[in-house]
Amino acid sequence: MKSILEKYDLIDEQAGAGSGEALKCNGDLLQIISPIDLRLIGKIRCASADDYEKIVARAAEAFQAWRLVAAPKRGEIVRQIGDVLRDHKKSLAEVISLEVGKIRAEAEGEVQEMIDIADFAVGQSRMLYGLTMHSERSGHRMYEQWHPLGPVGVITAFNFPVAVWSWNALIALICGDTVIWKPSSKAALTAIATMKIIWPVLKRNGLPDGILNLVIADRKTVGEKLIHDKRIPLISATGSVGMGRHISRAVASRLGKTILELGGNNAVIVTPSADLDLAIRGIVFGAVGTAGQRCTTIRRVIAHKDVFDNFCRLLISAYQQIHIGHPLKEDVHMGPLIDPRAVQMMQSALHELKHQGGRILYGGQILSGEIFDAGTYVTPCIAEVEPNLQIVHEETFAPILYLIKYNDIDQALRYQNSVPQGLSSAIFTKDLQESEIFLSHRGSDCGIANVNIGTSGAEIGGAFGGEKDTGGGREAGSDAWKSYMRRQTSTINWSKELPLAQGIEFGG
C-alpha cells in the first residue's frame, strides 16, 4: 500500500486545489479511507471559499489564452497527455483500486478509457465542423461555426474516478475550454495523482496555469458556488438523480448549460432464441463488475417464461464461481463496496425486497473473517420479483439483480421501459425481428440499446448518456463535443444590394 502511494507522493497531507501546481489550501481536513480494509490511506487539506475563487479566476484567465491556440495544436497537447497516461497506466490503476476498491483489471481498463478518449480527441481537434447553408438572398453566404465556450465545471462520482472526467475534460480541451474538476471526496487521491501526471505536460509546453484545475471540498464550501457561478457556462455532473435535479435548477436559474449523467436501472431481455452461454457471460460481468456500483450495471433481467428456469440455474452456477476478495489480486472478480454505508443500503434494499414479496435466490450476505473484517464485502445477490414492485423501480447502488418473467416481446418492453431511469439496455436474441423491434422507436426508451452484449462497457466512440431520470446528457464520442462549444450562425453579404429575408421590403 505504501509503495503505491509513494509513487505519486501521496503519503503526506495533500492540497485539495491546484491549477498547474498545488495551492496552499485553508479548508477542512479530509481523511481518505480505503474500502479494502478501512485503513486511513491519505489526508487532504480541502479548498476553502477563497481557494475556490483563486481557481476560478485562474481558469477564466487561462481561457483567454487557451481559446486562441489553434484547435489541432490543442489536440497535440491532448496527445501528449494520452502518452503520459500510457506510461502510468498500471501505477495509476493501483491508486484507483486502493481508493475505491475496483479490481485491477477494471482499474486498468478505466485508465485505458482515458488513453482512448485522448486518442479520439486528437482526431476530433481537426473535425470541429460547421455547416454551410444556401441563403435565400442572392449574393449572400450563410454558414455556422463553433467557438470555445469558457471554463467548464466537471463534477465526478467515485465509481469512475478518472474516466468520466477524461470524457469531459479532454474533449473540452480540444474545444478550447479550460476545466475545473470537482471529484468525489471518496476518490480525491486518484484525482490528485492524475493531475500530478498531467500538469507537467502543460508546463513543458509553456502553457499558463489554469487550463486544467482541481478543487476538492464539500458541497457547502465549493459545490454550491460552482453550480451557481456565472463565470462557468457549462456544468457536467455525474451522480444521483436528486443531485442532478438540484444542479439542473441552479444552473438553469442563471441560464447556463448542463450535461447530466444520473441514475441507471438497466435491463436485459433474454428471449427464447438467445444464446444462453453468451447471455450469462454478458450479464454476470454487467451485474457484478465494480461490485454493482456502475450507472450501467445490469439491475434487471427480463427472461422469457420458456427459458426462465434454465437461465436461473445457469446464472446461479456462474455466480457461485465469482471470487470475491482484495481487488489487487489477479484472480479476484469482485472487490468491496465503497464503504460500510453502501453495504447497509444494500441490506435495507434486500429487507424491503422481501417485505414487498420478492424472493432471494442467491447471495446478499455480508462477508466476514479473514480479509473481510472491514464489513465492505458482500456476495452478489439474485432475486426473483414481480415487475411492479416499488424496489425494482429504484436504483440501489449495489450488486442486486432482479429476475422477471415475460410472455411476449411487447410485455418485455413494457417491463423494461416502466422504470423512471433510461440509461442502458440490451437484448439477447437470434431473432432479427425481435432485435429490430427492440432498436426501433417502439422498443427501448434508453440512450443506449445493445443487441447480444450487456449494458456496460460502452465504447468512447459513441455518445454516452441516457433519457428520463438519467438526465439527457451526452459525453465522449460522436457529436458530444458540441456541448462544450457555442454555435454561431453567420451571414456574409458580398453583393451591392441589401435584400431582407422572407422577401420583406422596408421603406420606399
Short mmCIF file of C-alpha atoms in Angstrom, two decimals:
data_model
loop_
_atom_site.label_atom_id
_atom_site.label_comp_id
_atom_site.label_asym_id
_atom_site.label_seq_id
_atom_site.Cartn_x
_atom_site.Cartn_y
_atom_site.Cartn_z
CA MET A 1 0.00 0.00 0.00
CA LYS A 2 2.74 2.45 0.95
CA SER A 3 4.68 1.85 -2.27
CA ILE A 4 1.56 2.61 -4.33
CA LEU A 5 1.06 5.93 -2.56
CA GLU A 6 4.75 6.84 -2.68
CA LYS A 7 4.71 6.60 -6.47
CA TYR A 8 2.76 9.87 -6.58
CA ASP A 9 4.00 11.36 -3.31
CA LEU A 10 0.61 10.84 -1.64
CA ILE A 11 1.92 9.88 1.80
CA ASP A 12 1.90 13.33 3.38
CA GLU A 13 -1.01 15.77 3.59
CA GLN A 14 -2.14 16.82 0.11
CA ALA A 15 -3.51 20.14 -1.11
CA GLY A 16 -7.10 19.97 -2.29
CA ALA A 17 -6.78 22.58 -5.04
CA GLY A 18 -4.44 23.42 -7.87
CA SER A 19 -4.23 24.85 -11.36
CA GLY A 20 -0.85 23.67 -12.61
CA GLU A 21 0.63 23.12 -9.21
CA ALA A 22 -0.92 22.66 -5.77
CA LEU A 23 -2.21 25.63 -3.82
CA LYS A 24 -1.66 26.01 -0.10
CA CYS A 25 -5.25 25.35 0.93
CA ASN A 26 -7.05 26.51 4.06
CA GLY A 27 -10.09 24.26 4.23
CA ASP A 28 -11.09 21.29 6.36
CA LEU A 29 -9.04 18.10 6.56
CA LEU A 30 -10.43 15.20 4.53
CA GLN A 31 -9.40 11.70 5.55
CA ILE A 32 -9.32 9.07 2.79
CA ILE A 33 -10.33 5.58 3.93
CA SER A 34 -9.73 2.54 1.70
CA PRO A 35 -12.78 0.29 1.33
CA ILE A 36 -10.43 -2.69 1.17
CA ASP A 37 -9.70 -2.71 4.90
CA LEU A 38 -10.97 0.68 6.18
CA ARG A 39 -7.41 1.85 6.76
CA LEU A 40 -6.51 5.52 6.51
CA ILE A 41 -4.54 5.96 3.28
CA GLY A 42 -4.40 9.72 2.86
CA LYS A 43 -5.18 13.18 4.15
CA ILE A 44 -6.24 16.14 2.01
CA ARG A 45 -6.47 19.77 3.09
CA CYS A 46 -9.62 20.80 1.26
CA ALA A 47 -10.12 24.02 -0.63
CA SER A 48 -11.68 26.97 1.16
CA ALA A 49 -14.03 29.50 -0.42
CA ASP A 50 -11.01 31.75 -1.04
CA ASP A 51 -9.12 28.88 -2.68
CA TYR A 52 -12.11 28.28 -4.95
CA GLU A 53 -12.04 31.91 -6.05
CA LYS A 54 -8.35 31.62 -6.95
CA ILE A 55 -9.02 28.51 -9.04
CA VAL A 56 -11.92 30.02 -10.96
CA ALA A 57 -10.00 33.24 -11.58
CA ARG A 58 -7.07 31.27 -12.99
CA ALA A 59 -9.37 29.14 -15.15
CA ALA A 60 -11.05 32.24 -16.55
CA GLU A 61 -7.72 33.94 -17.24
CA ALA A 62 -6.20 30.85 -18.85
CA PHE A 63 -9.26 30.52 -21.10
CA GLN A 64 -8.43 33.87 -22.71
CA ALA A 65 -5.13 32.40 -23.94
CA TRP A 66 -6.11 28.75 -24.49
CA ARG A 67 -9.05 29.59 -26.77
CA LEU A 68 -6.63 31.33 -29.18
CA VAL A 69 -4.46 28.23 -29.62
CA ALA A 70 -5.28 26.52 -32.92
CA ALA A 71 -7.52 23.51 -32.36
CA PRO A 72 -5.07 20.96 -33.88
CA LYS A 73 -2.36 22.32 -31.59
CA ARG A 74 -4.72 21.86 -28.65
CA GLY A 75 -5.08 18.30 -29.93
CA GLU A 76 -1.32 17.89 -29.85
CA ILE A 77 -1.32 18.76 -26.13
CA VAL A 78 -4.03 16.15 -25.55
CA ARG A 79 -1.93 13.61 -27.50
CA GLN A 80 0.91 14.20 -25.06
CA ILE A 81 -1.49 13.77 -22.14
CA GLY A 82 -2.52 10.41 -23.59
CA ASP A 83 1.12 9.39 -23.86
CA VAL A 84 1.92 10.09 -20.20
CA LEU A 85 -1.20 8.24 -19.15
CA ARG A 86 0.08 5.22 -21.09
CA ASP A 87 3.28 5.39 -19.10
CA HIS A 88 1.34 5.47 -15.80
CA LYS A 89 -1.46 3.03 -16.63
CA LYS A 90 -0.61 0.30 -14.14
CA SER A 91 0.50 2.53 -11.28
CA LEU A 92 -2.46 4.93 -11.54
CA ALA A 93 -4.78 1.92 -11.71
CA GLU A 94 -3.32 0.72 -8.40
CA VAL A 95 -4.26 4.03 -6.78
CA ILE A 96 -7.81 3.61 -8.13
CA SER A 97 -8.04 0.07 -6.71
CA LEU A 98 -6.68 1.19 -3.35
CA GLU A 99 -9.03 4.15 -3.04
CA VAL A 100 -12.34 2.86 -4.46
CA GLY A 101 -11.93 -0.93 -4.42
CA LYS A 102 -12.04 -1.68 -8.14
CA ILE A 103 -10.36 -4.91 -9.18
CA ARG A 104 -7.06 -4.44 -11.01
CA ALA A 105 -8.42 -5.32 -14.47
CA GLU A 106 -11.26 -2.80 -14.20
CA ALA A 107 -8.99 -0.10 -12.82
CA GLU A 108 -6.53 -0.56 -15.66
CA GLY A 109 -9.46 -0.55 -18.06
CA GLU A 110 -10.54 2.80 -16.68
CA VAL A 111 -7.12 4.34 -17.29
CA GLN A 112 -7.27 2.84 -20.79
CA GLU A 113 -10.52 4.75 -21.32
CA MET A 114 -8.61 7.95 -20.58
CA ILE A 115 -5.98 6.96 -23.14
CA ASP A 116 -8.64 6.08 -25.71
CA ILE A 117 -10.54 9.34 -25.30
CA ALA A 118 -7.25 11.22 -25.64
CA ASP A 119 -6.64 9.47 -28.96
CA PHE A 120 -10.21 10.23 -30.03
CA ALA A 121 -9.92 13.87 -29.02
CA VAL A 122 -6.72 14.33 -31.03
CA GLY A 123 -8.58 13.40 -34.20
CA GLN A 124 -11.63 15.41 -33.20
CA SER A 125 -9.47 18.52 -32.86
CA ARG A 126 -9.30 18.60 -36.68
CA MET A 127 -13.01 17.94 -37.11
CA LEU A 128 -14.85 20.73 -35.28
CA TYR A 129 -17.06 21.09 -38.30
CA GLY A 130 -19.78 23.63 -39.02
CA LEU A 131 -22.29 23.60 -41.87
CA THR A 132 -22.72 25.87 -44.87
CA MET A 133 -26.28 26.70 -45.90
CA HIS A 134 -27.65 28.24 -49.11
CA SER A 135 -29.04 31.67 -48.41
CA GLU A 136 -32.43 32.67 -49.80
CA ARG A 137 -30.85 36.05 -50.64
CA SER A 138 -28.73 36.36 -53.76
CA GLY A 139 -25.16 37.41 -53.22
CA HIS A 140 -25.14 36.10 -49.65
CA ARG A 141 -23.29 33.24 -47.97
CA MET A 142 -24.54 31.64 -44.77
CA TYR A 143 -22.68 29.23 -42.53
CA GLU A 144 -22.23 28.16 -38.91
CA GLN A 145 -19.10 27.82 -36.82
CA TRP A 146 -18.26 26.62 -33.33
CA HIS A 147 -16.32 28.66 -30.80
CA PRO A 148 -14.82 27.83 -27.38
CA LEU A 149 -17.34 28.15 -24.57
CA GLY A 150 -15.36 29.05 -21.44
CA PRO A 151 -14.35 27.38 -18.17
CA VAL A 152 -16.23 24.10 -17.77
CA GLY A 153 -17.10 22.58 -14.38
CA VAL A 154 -16.85 18.78 -14.15
CA ILE A 155 -18.30 17.01 -11.10
CA THR A 156 -17.49 13.28 -10.94
CA ALA A 157 -18.52 10.30 -8.81
CA PHE A 158 -16.41 7.68 -7.03
CA ASN A 159 -17.30 4.72 -9.25
CA PHE A 160 -15.42 6.04 -12.31
CA PRO A 161 -13.00 8.41 -10.61
CA VAL A 162 -10.99 9.33 -13.73
CA ALA A 163 -12.69 8.00 -16.88
CA VAL A 164 -15.73 10.28 -16.69
CA TRP A 165 -13.51 13.29 -16.01
CA SER A 166 -11.49 12.47 -19.13
CA TRP A 167 -14.60 12.07 -21.32
CA ASN A 168 -15.40 15.68 -20.45
CA ALA A 169 -12.01 17.30 -19.90
CA LEU A 170 -10.11 16.03 -22.93
CA ILE A 171 -12.96 16.89 -25.30
CA ALA A 172 -13.37 20.29 -23.62
CA LEU A 173 -9.64 20.94 -24.07
CA ILE A 174 -9.65 20.43 -27.82
CA CYS A 175 -12.73 22.66 -27.97
CA GLY A 176 -10.69 25.48 -26.40
CA ASP A 177 -12.22 25.37 -22.91
CA THR A 178 -10.50 25.26 -19.56
CA VAL A 179 -11.68 22.74 -16.95
CA ILE A 180 -12.43 22.90 -13.22
CA TRP A 181 -12.67 19.40 -11.74
CA LYS A 182 -14.55 18.70 -8.50
CA PRO A 183 -14.06 14.98 -7.83
CA SER A 184 -15.90 12.84 -5.31
CA SER A 185 -14.34 13.10 -1.86
CA LYS A 186 -14.26 9.28 -1.94
CA ALA A 187 -11.87 9.35 -4.91
CA ALA A 188 -9.90 12.53 -4.28
CA LEU A 189 -6.44 10.92 -4.03
CA THR A 190 -6.91 9.48 -7.51
CA ALA A 191 -7.77 12.94 -8.82
CA ILE A 192 -4.63 14.41 -7.24
CA ALA A 193 -2.46 11.65 -8.70
CA THR A 194 -3.98 12.25 -12.14
CA MET A 195 -3.20 15.96 -12.02
CA LYS A 196 0.35 15.24 -10.86
CA ILE A 197 0.78 13.14 -14.00
CA ILE A 198 -0.76 15.66 -16.41
CA TRP A 199 0.26 19.11 -15.15
CA PRO A 200 3.93 18.64 -16.20
CA VAL A 201 2.76 18.17 -19.79
CA LEU A 202 1.21 21.63 -19.75
CA LYS A 203 4.33 23.09 -18.13
CA ARG A 204 6.66 21.57 -20.73
CA ASN A 205 4.63 23.22 -23.46
CA GLY A 206 4.88 26.66 -21.86
CA LEU A 207 1.15 26.86 -21.17
CA PRO A 208 -0.29 29.02 -18.38
CA ASP A 209 -1.63 27.65 -15.11
CA GLY A 210 -5.39 27.37 -15.05
CA ILE A 211 -6.07 25.17 -18.09
CA LEU A 212 -6.73 22.03 -16.01
CA ASN A 213 -7.83 22.78 -12.45
CA LEU A 214 -8.66 20.71 -9.39
CA VAL A 215 -10.80 21.71 -6.42
CA ILE A 216 -11.65 19.29 -3.59
CA ALA A 217 -14.15 20.34 -0.95
CA ASP A 218 -17.66 19.65 0.26
CA ARG A 219 -20.89 20.80 -1.34
CA LYS A 220 -21.40 23.70 1.05
CA THR A 221 -17.93 25.19 0.61
CA VAL A 222 -17.40 24.69 -3.12
CA GLY A 223 -20.18 22.66 -4.76
CA GLU A 224 -22.87 25.31 -4.43
CA LYS A 225 -20.50 28.06 -5.57
CA LEU A 226 -19.53 26.05 -8.63
CA ILE A 227 -23.05 25.39 -9.88
CA HIS A 228 -24.20 28.99 -9.27
CA ASP A 229 -21.10 30.63 -10.78
CA LYS A 230 -21.95 32.69 -13.86
CA ARG A 231 -18.31 32.53 -14.97
CA ILE A 232 -18.77 28.82 -15.67
CA PRO A 233 -21.14 28.42 -18.64
CA LEU A 234 -21.32 24.61 -18.50
CA ILE A 235 -21.56 22.13 -15.63
CA SER A 236 -21.15 18.43 -16.37
CA ALA A 237 -22.21 16.32 -13.40
CA THR A 238 -22.34 12.60 -12.69
CA GLY A 239 -24.23 11.38 -9.65
CA SER A 240 -27.64 10.71 -8.19
CA VAL A 241 -30.96 11.84 -9.65
CA GLY A 242 -31.54 14.10 -6.64
CA MET A 243 -28.19 15.75 -7.14
CA GLY A 244 -28.90 16.18 -10.84
CA ARG A 245 -32.24 17.87 -10.22
CA HIS A 246 -30.64 20.28 -7.78
CA ILE A 247 -27.80 21.13 -10.16
CA SER A 248 -30.18 21.49 -13.09
CA ARG A 249 -32.33 24.01 -11.21
CA ALA A 250 -29.31 26.00 -10.05
CA VAL A 251 -27.64 26.19 -13.45
CA ALA A 252 -30.92 26.86 -15.27
CA SER A 253 -31.62 29.78 -12.94
CA ARG A 254 -28.59 31.54 -14.43
CA LEU A 255 -29.36 30.19 -17.95
CA GLY A 256 -26.25 28.02 -18.02
CA LYS A 257 -25.82 24.64 -19.69
CA THR A 258 -25.69 21.19 -18.08
CA ILE A 259 -24.60 17.70 -19.06
CA LEU A 260 -26.19 15.32 -16.57
CA GLU A 261 -25.31 11.63 -16.14
CA LEU A 262 -27.57 10.34 -13.38
CA GLY A 263 -29.36 7.14 -12.40
CA GLY A 264 -29.47 3.85 -14.25
CA ASN A 265 -31.83 0.90 -13.77
CA ASN A 266 -30.70 -1.12 -16.72
CA ALA A 267 -32.47 -4.18 -18.05
CA VAL A 268 -31.51 -7.09 -20.28
CA ILE A 269 -34.17 -9.04 -22.15
CA VAL A 270 -33.38 -12.74 -22.64
CA THR A 271 -35.50 -14.21 -25.42
CA PRO A 272 -36.31 -17.87 -26.26
CA SER A 273 -33.76 -17.83 -29.10
CA ALA A 274 -30.96 -16.31 -27.01
CA ASP A 275 -27.55 -17.92 -26.80
CA LEU A 276 -27.71 -18.52 -23.05
CA ASP A 277 -23.97 -19.03 -22.66
CA LEU A 278 -23.37 -15.63 -24.28
CA ALA A 279 -26.13 -14.05 -22.20
CA ILE A 280 -24.82 -15.45 -18.91
CA ARG A 281 -21.30 -14.14 -19.56
CA GLY A 282 -22.57 -10.69 -20.51
CA ILE A 283 -24.99 -10.47 -17.59
CA VAL A 284 -22.53 -11.62 -14.91
CA PHE A 285 -19.96 -9.01 -15.98
CA GLY A 286 -22.62 -6.30 -16.24
CA ALA A 287 -24.21 -7.11 -12.88
CA VAL A 288 -21.14 -7.85 -10.77
CA GLY A 289 -18.50 -5.55 -12.30
CA THR A 290 -17.43 -2.71 -9.98
CA ALA A 291 -19.41 -4.58 -7.29
CA GLY A 292 -22.66 -3.40 -8.91
CA GLN A 293 -21.69 0.25 -8.47
CA ARG A 294 -21.91 1.44 -12.07
CA CYS A 295 -24.58 3.61 -13.62
CA THR A 296 -24.62 0.98 -16.41
CA THR A 297 -24.85 -2.00 -14.04
CA ILE A 298 -27.43 -4.61 -15.05
CA ARG A 299 -30.11 -4.43 -12.36
CA ARG A 300 -32.94 -6.32 -14.07
CA VAL A 301 -33.11 -9.40 -16.32
CA ILE A 302 -36.40 -9.91 -18.10
CA ALA A 303 -36.33 -13.54 -19.26
CA HIS A 304 -38.94 -15.37 -21.34
CA LYS A 305 -41.00 -17.89 -19.39
CA ASP A 306 -39.79 -20.77 -21.60
CA VAL A 307 -36.13 -20.22 -20.72
CA PHE A 308 -36.53 -18.69 -17.25
CA ASP A 309 -35.85 -21.75 -15.11
CA ASN A 310 -32.85 -22.91 -17.14
CA PHE A 311 -31.49 -19.38 -17.22
CA CYS A 312 -31.78 -19.09 -13.41
CA ARG A 313 -29.94 -22.36 -12.94
CA LEU A 314 -27.08 -21.29 -15.21
CA LEU A 315 -26.88 -17.83 -13.66
CA ILE A 316 -26.70 -19.11 -10.08
CA SER A 317 -23.99 -21.56 -11.13
CA ALA A 318 -22.00 -18.70 -12.64
CA TYR A 319 -22.44 -16.55 -9.51
CA GLN A 320 -21.12 -19.39 -7.36
CA GLN A 321 -17.82 -19.18 -9.25
CA ILE A 322 -17.26 -15.47 -8.56
CA HIS A 323 -14.14 -14.92 -6.46
CA ILE A 324 -14.56 -12.03 -4.01
CA GLY A 325 -11.56 -10.52 -2.31
CA HIS A 326 -8.71 -7.99 -2.35
CA PRO A 327 -9.08 -6.05 -5.62
CA LEU A 328 -5.34 -6.05 -6.40
CA LYS A 329 -5.15 -9.85 -6.51
CA GLU A 330 -5.22 -11.18 -10.05
CA ASP A 331 -7.82 -13.94 -9.54
CA VAL A 332 -10.45 -11.70 -7.90
CA HIS A 333 -13.64 -10.88 -9.84
CA MET A 334 -15.29 -8.55 -7.31
CA GLY A 335 -13.88 -6.29 -4.62
CA PRO A 336 -15.59 -4.37 -1.80
CA LEU A 337 -18.40 -1.87 -1.88
CA ILE A 338 -17.22 1.71 -1.44
CA ASP A 339 -17.95 1.93 2.31
CA PRO A 340 -19.99 0.35 5.13
CA ARG A 341 -22.88 2.73 4.41
CA ALA A 342 -23.22 1.23 0.92
CA VAL A 343 -23.41 -2.23 2.49
CA GLN A 344 -26.17 -1.10 4.84
CA MET A 345 -28.10 0.42 1.94
CA MET A 346 -27.88 -2.92 0.15
CA GLN A 347 -29.14 -4.77 3.22
CA SER A 348 -32.01 -2.31 3.62
CA ALA A 349 -32.97 -2.85 -0.02
CA LEU A 350 -32.95 -6.63 0.43
CA HIS A 351 -35.11 -6.32 3.56
CA GLU A 352 -37.56 -4.17 1.61
CA LEU A 353 -37.42 -6.59 -1.32
CA LYS A 354 -38.59 -9.47 0.88
CA HIS A 355 -41.20 -7.26 2.52
CA GLN A 356 -42.65 -6.46 -0.92
CA GLY A 357 -42.85 -10.13 -1.89
CA GLY A 358 -39.58 -10.72 -3.73
CA ARG A 359 -37.62 -13.95 -3.27
CA ILE A 360 -33.83 -14.13 -2.89
CA LEU A 361 -32.42 -16.98 -4.96
CA TYR A 362 -28.75 -16.47 -4.19
CA GLY A 363 -26.34 -14.29 -2.19
CA GLY A 364 -26.81 -10.96 -0.47
CA GLN A 365 -24.76 -11.81 2.64
CA ILE A 366 -22.18 -9.59 4.31
CA LEU A 367 -18.88 -11.50 4.34
CA SER A 368 -16.74 -11.74 7.47
CA GLY A 369 -13.48 -13.27 8.57
CA GLU A 370 -10.00 -13.23 7.03
CA ILE A 371 -9.75 -10.16 4.76
CA PHE A 372 -13.46 -9.38 5.09
CA ASP A 373 -13.36 -7.81 8.55
CA ALA A 374 -13.89 -4.35 7.03
CA GLY A 375 -17.55 -5.21 6.52
CA THR A 376 -17.49 -3.88 2.95
CA TYR A 377 -17.55 -7.22 1.16
CA VAL A 378 -20.80 -8.91 0.14
CA THR A 379 -21.93 -11.78 -2.04
CA PRO A 380 -23.74 -10.54 -5.15
CA CYS A 381 -27.46 -11.19 -4.96
CA ILE A 382 -30.01 -12.69 -7.37
CA ALA A 383 -33.71 -12.24 -6.61
CA GLU A 384 -36.92 -13.25 -8.39
CA VAL A 385 -39.51 -10.46 -8.41
CA GLU A 386 -42.70 -9.23 -9.97
CA PRO A 387 -42.15 -6.27 -12.30
CA ASN A 388 -44.41 -3.89 -10.37
CA LEU A 389 -42.53 -3.98 -7.06
CA GLN A 390 -41.54 -0.49 -5.93
CA ILE A 391 -37.99 -1.59 -5.07
CA VAL A 392 -37.48 -2.75 -8.67
CA HIS A 393 -38.18 0.78 -9.92
CA GLU A 394 -35.49 2.26 -7.69
CA GLU A 395 -31.73 2.17 -8.17
CA THR A 396 -29.80 0.52 -5.35
CA PHE A 397 -26.09 1.07 -5.99
CA ALA A 398 -25.10 -2.50 -5.12
CA PRO A 399 -24.86 -5.94 -6.76
CA ILE A 400 -28.55 -6.87 -6.63
CA LEU A 401 -30.01 -8.44 -9.78
CA TYR A 402 -33.79 -8.75 -10.21
CA LEU A 403 -35.17 -11.56 -12.40
CA ILE A 404 -38.56 -11.08 -14.08
CA LYS A 405 -40.58 -13.45 -16.32
CA TYR A 406 -42.28 -12.27 -19.51
CA ASN A 407 -44.66 -13.81 -22.06
CA ASP A 408 -44.08 -11.84 -25.30
CA ILE A 409 -41.76 -9.13 -26.61
CA ASP A 410 -44.26 -6.32 -26.15
CA GLN A 411 -44.68 -7.24 -22.49
CA ALA A 412 -40.91 -7.43 -22.05
CA LEU A 413 -40.51 -3.93 -23.48
CA ARG A 414 -43.26 -2.58 -21.22
CA TYR A 415 -41.44 -4.02 -18.22
CA GLN A 416 -38.12 -2.61 -19.36
CA ASN A 417 -39.44 0.89 -20.06
CA SER A 418 -41.61 1.12 -16.95
CA VAL A 419 -38.86 2.48 -14.69
CA PRO A 420 -38.01 6.21 -14.34
CA GLN A 421 -34.42 5.74 -15.50
CA GLY A 422 -33.36 5.38 -19.12
CA LEU A 423 -29.62 4.86 -19.48
CA SER A 424 -28.65 1.48 -20.96
CA SER A 425 -30.48 -1.61 -22.18
CA ALA A 426 -29.83 -4.85 -24.03
CA ILE A 427 -31.48 -7.84 -25.63
CA PHE A 428 -30.09 -11.31 -26.25
CA THR A 429 -31.76 -12.84 -29.29
CA LYS A 430 -31.08 -14.58 -32.61
CA ASP A 431 -34.41 -13.34 -33.99
CA LEU A 432 -33.85 -10.45 -36.41
CA GLN A 433 -37.38 -9.14 -35.97
CA GLU A 434 -37.07 -9.07 -32.19
CA SER A 435 -33.78 -7.21 -32.33
CA GLU A 436 -35.15 -4.64 -34.78
CA ILE A 437 -38.28 -4.10 -32.66
CA PHE A 438 -36.01 -3.57 -29.65
CA LEU A 439 -33.95 -0.96 -31.52
CA SER A 440 -36.93 0.81 -33.09
CA HIS A 441 -38.97 3.73 -31.74
CA ARG A 442 -41.42 1.22 -30.24
CA GLY A 443 -38.58 -0.55 -28.43
CA SER A 444 -36.08 0.51 -25.79
CA ASP A 445 -36.51 4.05 -24.46
CA CYS A 446 -32.88 4.23 -23.27
CA GLY A 447 -29.99 6.29 -24.55
CA ILE A 448 -28.02 3.07 -25.12
CA ALA A 449 -29.55 -0.05 -26.67
CA ASN A 450 -27.44 -3.14 -27.37
CA VAL A 451 -28.02 -6.50 -29.05
CA ASN A 452 -26.22 -9.61 -27.80
CA ILE A 453 -23.91 -7.70 -25.45
CA GLY A 454 -24.56 -6.38 -21.94
CA THR A 455 -25.34 -2.86 -20.77
CA SER A 456 -21.83 -1.98 -19.54
CA GLY A 457 -18.56 -1.31 -21.32
CA ALA A 458 -19.64 1.46 -23.68
CA GLU A 459 -17.02 2.43 -26.26
CA ILE A 460 -15.83 6.04 -26.19
CA GLY A 461 -16.57 6.49 -29.91
CA GLY A 462 -20.30 6.73 -29.25
CA ALA A 463 -22.08 9.44 -27.31
CA PHE A 464 -22.68 8.16 -23.77
CA GLY A 465 -25.81 9.08 -21.83
CA GLY A 466 -29.48 8.38 -21.25
CA GLU A 467 -33.02 9.68 -21.12
CA LYS A 468 -35.68 10.35 -18.47
CA ASP A 469 -34.22 10.43 -14.94
CA THR A 470 -30.78 9.68 -16.35
CA GLY A 471 -30.64 13.36 -17.26
CA GLY A 472 -30.38 13.53 -21.05
CA GLY A 473 -26.67 14.37 -21.15
CA ARG A 474 -24.19 13.03 -23.71
CA GLU A 475 -20.43 12.68 -23.24
CA ALA A 476 -17.39 11.23 -25.03
CA GLY A 477 -17.80 10.42 -28.73
CA SER A 478 -19.98 11.13 -31.75
CA ASP A 479 -21.00 14.82 -31.73
CA ALA A 480 -20.91 15.22 -27.93
CA TRP A 481 -18.14 17.80 -28.48
CA LYS A 482 -20.77 20.33 -29.50
CA SER A 483 -21.91 20.67 -25.88
CA TYR A 484 -18.53 22.20 -25.00
CA MET A 485 -18.73 24.92 -27.66
CA ARG A 486 -21.03 27.76 -28.63
CA ARG A 487 -22.66 27.77 -32.05
CA GLN A 488 -22.57 30.89 -34.19
CA THR A 489 -24.54 31.37 -37.41
CA SER A 490 -23.06 33.93 -39.79
CA THR A 491 -24.29 35.56 -43.00
CA ILE A 492 -21.99 37.44 -45.36
CA ASN A 493 -23.40 39.81 -47.96
CA TRP A 494 -20.99 40.02 -50.90
CA SER A 495 -23.46 41.79 -53.18
CA LYS A 496 -24.14 45.52 -53.57
CA GLU A 497 -27.78 45.11 -52.55
CA LEU A 498 -29.41 44.80 -49.12
CA PRO A 499 -32.35 42.43 -49.54
CA LEU A 500 -34.25 41.34 -46.42
CA ALA A 501 -35.14 37.74 -45.61
CA GLN A 502 -38.61 36.38 -46.27
CA GLY A 503 -38.96 38.84 -49.16
CA ILE A 504 -39.74 41.71 -46.82
CA GLU A 505 -39.49 45.19 -48.33
CA PHE A 506 -38.87 48.10 -45.97
CA GLY A 507 -39.26 51.76 -46.95
CA GLY A 508 -39.92 53.35 -50.37
#
